[in-house]
């Protein structure tokens, strides 16, 4: 990050001057007063995704990375190397098996942890952290069991330790520009939304097991990084395994859990052919390779229809086993127009129509619209975001996490969002297992959705 | 149509020379022998859609339009005018109320009828015709009741009088090129398909009731043409009201009812806002106009998930009450690639990716692919199709109807297709009424789908 030293100085001053702030008259944007000027971080899991968050933390002067836990010593070494490259002090390591993270959580010099572990660990890592009084930044995935979602909510309500749902795509530049247009009413009342995870992961799900993750057809014990743990979910589960990239961005547009809530879903899946075919056709595998013959339970395309109390429908698509260009497949449609994308976030990679402004019955490129309605947050911090992961959006999600903690303010994406979004996965698995039946989606807010107010993307602050 | 006189002469000769044909050695494409050289047609309903079919019939030298039935004398006058413009003999009129068509059906000089009536009449018109021994060309829609679908099948099986499902979009040029690519295996095994009817119909659903259908906000008794009868379906029903434009084209690609069948669906709908909003905002209406205040039951966007025995999923979208560009929203995805469209059939209006041939992880314009794989039928008859309705595809569907009758060969889209596609509507209504529940789709072939062979789009014949 190119540090904006003036802004940082201003924040530090603000933390010192405190309450005087409210009566200051200044043309500058006034930040909420900081309760702390430095956030002390522990990393739980230092795989590639954890290292990406770590990189964002290391760029900042308001964060100290105190400790890191991961049983994989190769990943830990990479993480330490990254720390050294930033000239920061080496964090304390916790690498003594799967549960050494609990010793990290016992430390009294850590304010918050970032959890970027394999999916099956999210529940324990997040809940143990909250119980230890550590604020949590939780990476995306779907829950293993529906009860996990309740466990997150109940633990939060018991401990009052906040947990943020670190959904970076909510901060994608085109998505935030469309959110801005939604908030300004250009689409009218929202009706139908689509999103998904349409990403050819075959080269991620299989590799040769070496730390450089060379091409190969191995997974599980013989695989490295995501091939080591992610592929087995594709082998043993059939459902919308990765709902939040598609759902999160549209959830903020329809004020989910803040005046609106999800009520029910049904999911269907195609047959499963892609992973077998990949291994069978690979020069590293072949039709007789064991991984070409095992059964991968996950259907190649999983579709999920979701309904909301406010009368919207949402379609999610999970499509990761087939050759295809990357596309999260957003569609945001209201009574006054619609936007669709077909790629990875480029302003020109989509179609838009706004009634009365677009030419009659004709798509426009979204380019000029998204430039005109570029979100204030992106306008302000696009320079800081340069070079951050996933086209810059990782900067924003990590920044929101840290700035919220410094101000002791509610996270823009909180435990109820996490529980609701994570719940899609086990509910979709149940729906598919039952042939596509309707599944009720619990109200994790226990009625609070009726009065909670929207908070995401309302200003240029963070 | 630019008549291909050589081809027509050849057909007539063929009908005369008969069996000698099979031993002829000729570089020309040999047609199956004709059983009759002229088809005598009765029109049931002469509204705008009926007039479009009538226009195709009038261009042909192998068709005689004998009689026409419609209680609407204005539409009948337009149809007679069209006949006169083509210099053909005026067909006998049946305009004496809703049931005068039964007198048309009593005629012994008619081989077949084309039914293009309001949806609620399709069942009676079609079944009465079959019972009267008249071959039927049936326009698209969805059934009013599920039993209607069984009535079509049972009547066909009792009478053996064939009925063709006149789904013109099955013959759209880009759709047929993609079908050709599917048949040649370029997409691999098909997995997931999408289609729909995303067409802003507001200006069709409301008008001023005059025969020129000027702008207005009236429907029902005060409306003209589709506003006279179609809008009430939007007022009183909530479901996938118009499934065949989206489903038909992909049904031929997955060999539906011919080695494959639909098993179940579930539908969801958004709230209904578009039609009220349209009337309220119209200079011809306003917020106090009665049609701005009544309840239109149809949700603005209706989504339907369908499953097949062969492990594919199909998503249909019905979206006709909102401002938007026209789009049937096709997606054809297999293990080896996918095609998506976003417009009305232009070869360049979409995205395609074929594994190993397209650049890695990048969409291509479908243009060169669809040109290369232009369907033999279109290659051969594109000149004849010029000027026909809906970009030429109406020529092909009408031509298939007539040529099949002349040869006494099975229709490429038959009663089982009709019943299966029509059934989507009542089943989706039931699903939505029950909150989105799963509905089993009957096997209208009673097991014959297992052995029936694909017939659609296999040659350049018709």
PDB file of C-alpha atoms in Angstrom, chain A residues 189-192 198 266-271 273 277 300-301 303-305 307 310-313 315 317 319 322-327 331 333 335-338 340 342 351 353 355 361-363 435-438, chain B residues 189-192 198 266-271 273 277 300-301 303-305 307 310-313 315 317 319 322-327 331 333 335-338 340 342 351 353 355 361-363 435-438:
ATOM      1  CA  UNK A 189     -36.814  -1.511  -6.477  1.00  0.00           C
ATOM      2  CA  UNK A 190     -34.580  -4.562  -6.701  1.00  0.00           C
ATOM      3  CA  UNK A 191     -36.271  -7.735  -7.923  1.00  0.00           C
ATOM      4  CA  UNK A 192     -33.867 -10.401  -9.069  1.00  0.00           C
ATOM      5  CA  UNK A 198     -17.870 -19.782 -11.964  1.00  0.00           C
ATOM      6  CA  UNK A 266     -33.702 -25.001  -3.260  1.00  0.00           C
ATOM      7  CA  UNK A 267     -30.650 -26.399  -5.028  1.00  0.00           C
ATOM      8  CA  UNK A 268     -30.055 -28.699  -7.947  1.00  0.00           C
ATOM      9  CA  UNK A 269     -26.860 -30.109  -9.357  1.00  0.00           C
ATOM     10  CA  UNK A 270     -25.724 -31.568 -12.635  1.00  0.00           C
ATOM     11  CA  UNK A 271     -23.884 -34.817 -12.860  1.00  0.00           C
ATOM     12  CA  UNK A 273     -17.850 -35.419 -14.815  1.00  0.00           C
ATOM     13  CA  UNK A 277     -12.258 -36.063 -17.085  1.00  0.00           C
ATOM     14  CA  UNK A 300     -20.187 -29.852 -11.983  1.00  0.00           C
ATOM     15  CA  UNK A 301     -22.771 -27.050 -11.883  1.00  0.00           C
ATOM     16  CA  UNK A 303     -27.703 -23.920  -8.962  1.00  0.00           C
ATOM     17  CA  UNK A 304     -29.467 -22.470  -5.941  1.00  0.00           C
ATOM     18  CA  UNK A 305     -32.665 -20.423  -5.915  1.00  0.00           C
ATOM     19  CA  UNK A 307     -36.143 -16.151  -1.778  1.00  0.00           C
ATOM     20  CA  UNK A 310     -38.897  -8.452   0.516  1.00  0.00           C
ATOM     21  CA  UNK A 311     -39.919 -10.360  -2.574  1.00  0.00           C
ATOM     22  CA  UNK A 312     -36.576 -10.712  -4.317  1.00  0.00           C
ATOM     23  CA  UNK A 313     -35.134 -13.861  -5.794  1.00  0.00           C
ATOM     24  CA  UNK A 315     -29.787 -17.310  -8.116  1.00  0.00           C
ATOM     25  CA  UNK A 317     -24.259 -20.802  -9.467  1.00  0.00           C
ATOM     26  CA  UNK A 319     -19.270 -24.041 -11.404  1.00  0.00           C
ATOM     27  CA  UNK A 322     -15.229 -27.373 -16.038  1.00  0.00           C
ATOM     28  CA  UNK A 323     -13.083 -25.455 -18.513  1.00  0.00           C
ATOM     29  CA  UNK A 324     -14.477 -21.908 -18.657  1.00  0.00           C
ATOM     30  CA  UNK A 325     -13.447 -18.282 -18.286  1.00  0.00           C
ATOM     31  CA  UNK A 326     -13.693 -16.788 -14.819  1.00  0.00           C
ATOM     32  CA  UNK A 327     -17.027 -15.134 -14.126  1.00  0.00           C
ATOM     33  CA  UNK A 331     -27.058  -9.745 -12.339  1.00  0.00           C
ATOM     34  CA  UNK A 333     -32.212  -6.239 -11.715  1.00  0.00           C
ATOM     35  CA  UNK A 335     -37.997  -2.235 -11.660  1.00  0.00           C
ATOM     36  CA  UNK A 336     -35.984   0.374 -13.543  1.00  0.00           C
ATOM     37  CA  UNK A 337     -33.124  -1.516 -15.142  1.00  0.00           C
ATOM     38  CA  UNK A 338     -30.471  -4.140 -14.797  1.00  0.00           C
ATOM     39  CA  UNK A 340     -25.054  -8.119 -15.766  1.00  0.00           C
ATOM     40  CA  UNK A 342     -19.571 -11.814 -17.545  1.00  0.00           C
ATOM     41  CA  UNK A 351     -24.195  -5.043 -19.968  1.00  0.00           C
ATOM     42  CA  UNK A 353     -29.785  -0.914 -19.157  1.00  0.00           C
ATOM     43  CA  UNK A 355     -34.887   2.845 -18.260  1.00  0.00           C
ATOM     44  CA  UNK A 361     -34.297  -1.800 -25.802  1.00  0.00           C
ATOM     45  CA  UNK A 362     -30.495  -1.762 -26.162  1.00  0.00           C
ATOM     46  CA  UNK A 363     -27.671  -2.797 -23.863  1.00  0.00           C
ATOM     47  CA  UNK A 435     -33.763 -34.251  -4.902  1.00  0.00           C
ATOM     48  CA  UNK A 436     -34.068 -30.465  -4.873  1.00  0.00           C
ATOM     49  CA  UNK A 437     -36.497 -29.867  -2.011  1.00  0.00           C
ATOM     50  CA  UNK A 438     -37.264 -26.503  -0.486  1.00  0.00           C
TER      51      UNK A 438
ATOM     52  CA  UNK B 189     -21.319 -33.817 -22.500  1.00  0.00           C
ATOM     53  CA  UNK B 190     -23.975 -31.211 -21.791  1.00  0.00           C
ATOM     54  CA  UNK B 191     -24.371 -30.245 -18.140  1.00  0.00           C
ATOM     55  CA  UNK B 192     -26.257 -27.009 -17.603  1.00  0.00           C
ATOM     56  CA  UNK B 198     -36.809 -11.880 -21.054  1.00  0.00           C
ATOM     57  CA  UNK B 266     -39.111 -25.823  -8.637  1.00  0.00           C
ATOM     58  CA  UNK B 267     -40.061 -22.214  -9.315  1.00  0.00           C
ATOM     59  CA  UNK B 268     -39.760 -18.950  -7.429  1.00  0.00           C
ATOM     60  CA  UNK B 269     -41.029 -15.508  -8.269  1.00  0.00           C
ATOM     61  CA  UNK B 270     -40.192 -11.975  -7.282  1.00  0.00           C
ATOM     62  CA  UNK B 271     -42.812  -9.532  -6.153  1.00  0.00           C
ATOM     63  CA  UNK B 273     -44.414  -4.269  -9.358  1.00  0.00           C
ATOM     64  CA  UNK B 277     -45.687   0.962 -12.162  1.00  0.00           C
ATOM     65  CA  UNK B 300     -41.946  -9.692 -12.360  1.00  0.00           C
ATOM     66  CA  UNK B 301     -39.216 -12.328 -12.634  1.00  0.00           C
ATOM     67  CA  UNK B 303     -37.174 -18.511 -12.186  1.00  0.00           C
ATOM     68  CA  UNK B 304     -37.564 -22.238 -12.684  1.00  0.00           C
ATOM     69  CA  UNK B 305     -34.978 -24.937 -12.006  1.00  0.00           C
ATOM     70  CA  UNK B 307     -33.685 -31.516 -13.604  1.00  0.00           C
ATOM     71  CA  UNK B 310     -29.364 -37.579 -17.711  1.00  0.00           C
ATOM     72  CA  UNK B 311     -28.018 -35.321 -14.999  1.00  0.00           C
ATOM     73  CA  UNK B 312     -28.470 -31.931 -16.605  1.00  0.00           C
ATOM     74  CA  UNK B 313     -30.020 -28.875 -15.019  1.00  0.00           C
ATOM     75  CA  UNK B 315     -32.830 -22.748 -15.650  1.00  0.00           C
ATOM     76  CA  UNK B 317     -36.390 -17.177 -16.591  1.00  0.00           C
ATOM     77  CA  UNK B 319     -39.184 -11.612 -17.224  1.00  0.00           C
ATOM     78  CA  UNK B 322     -39.804  -4.682 -16.563  1.00  0.00           C
ATOM     79  CA  UNK B 323     -37.892  -2.311 -18.805  1.00  0.00           C
ATOM     80  CA  UNK B 324     -35.052  -4.306 -20.363  1.00  0.00           C
ATOM     81  CA  UNK B 325     -33.532  -5.235 -23.701  1.00  0.00           C
ATOM     82  CA  UNK B 326     -34.839  -8.380 -25.360  1.00  0.00           C
ATOM     83  CA  UNK B 327     -32.889 -11.499 -24.438  1.00  0.00           C
ATOM     84  CA  UNK B 331     -26.546 -20.791 -21.937  1.00  0.00           C
ATOM     85  CA  UNK B 333     -22.642 -25.616 -21.091  1.00  0.00           C
ATOM     86  CA  UNK B 335     -17.797 -30.594 -20.067  1.00  0.00           C
ATOM     87  CA  UNK B 336     -15.785 -28.973 -22.844  1.00  0.00           C
ATOM     88  CA  UNK B 337     -17.079 -25.422 -23.080  1.00  0.00           C
ATOM     89  CA  UNK B 338     -20.059 -23.119 -23.063  1.00  0.00           C
ATOM     90  CA  UNK B 340     -24.123 -17.722 -23.664  1.00  0.00           C
ATOM     91  CA  UNK B 342     -27.478 -11.796 -24.351  1.00  0.00           C
ATOM     92  CA  UNK B 351     -19.786 -15.325 -25.508  1.00  0.00           C
ATOM     93  CA  UNK B 353     -15.442 -20.765 -24.867  1.00  0.00           C
ATOM     94  CA  UNK B 355     -11.574 -25.853 -24.309  1.00  0.00           C
ATOM     95  CA  UNK B 361      -9.604 -18.491 -19.765  1.00  0.00           C
ATOM     96  CA  UNK B 362     -10.966 -15.931 -22.255  1.00  0.00           C
ATOM     97  CA  UNK B 363     -14.333 -15.483 -23.923  1.00  0.00           C
ATOM     98  CA  UNK B 435     -43.614 -21.384  -1.685  1.00  0.00           C
ATOM     99  CA  UNK B 436     -41.203 -22.949  -4.166  1.00  0.00           C
ATOM    100  CA  UNK B 437     -41.725 -26.664  -3.583  1.00  0.00           C
ATOM    101  CA  UNK B 438     -40.369 -29.414  -5.796  1.00  0.00           C
TER     102      UNK B 438
END
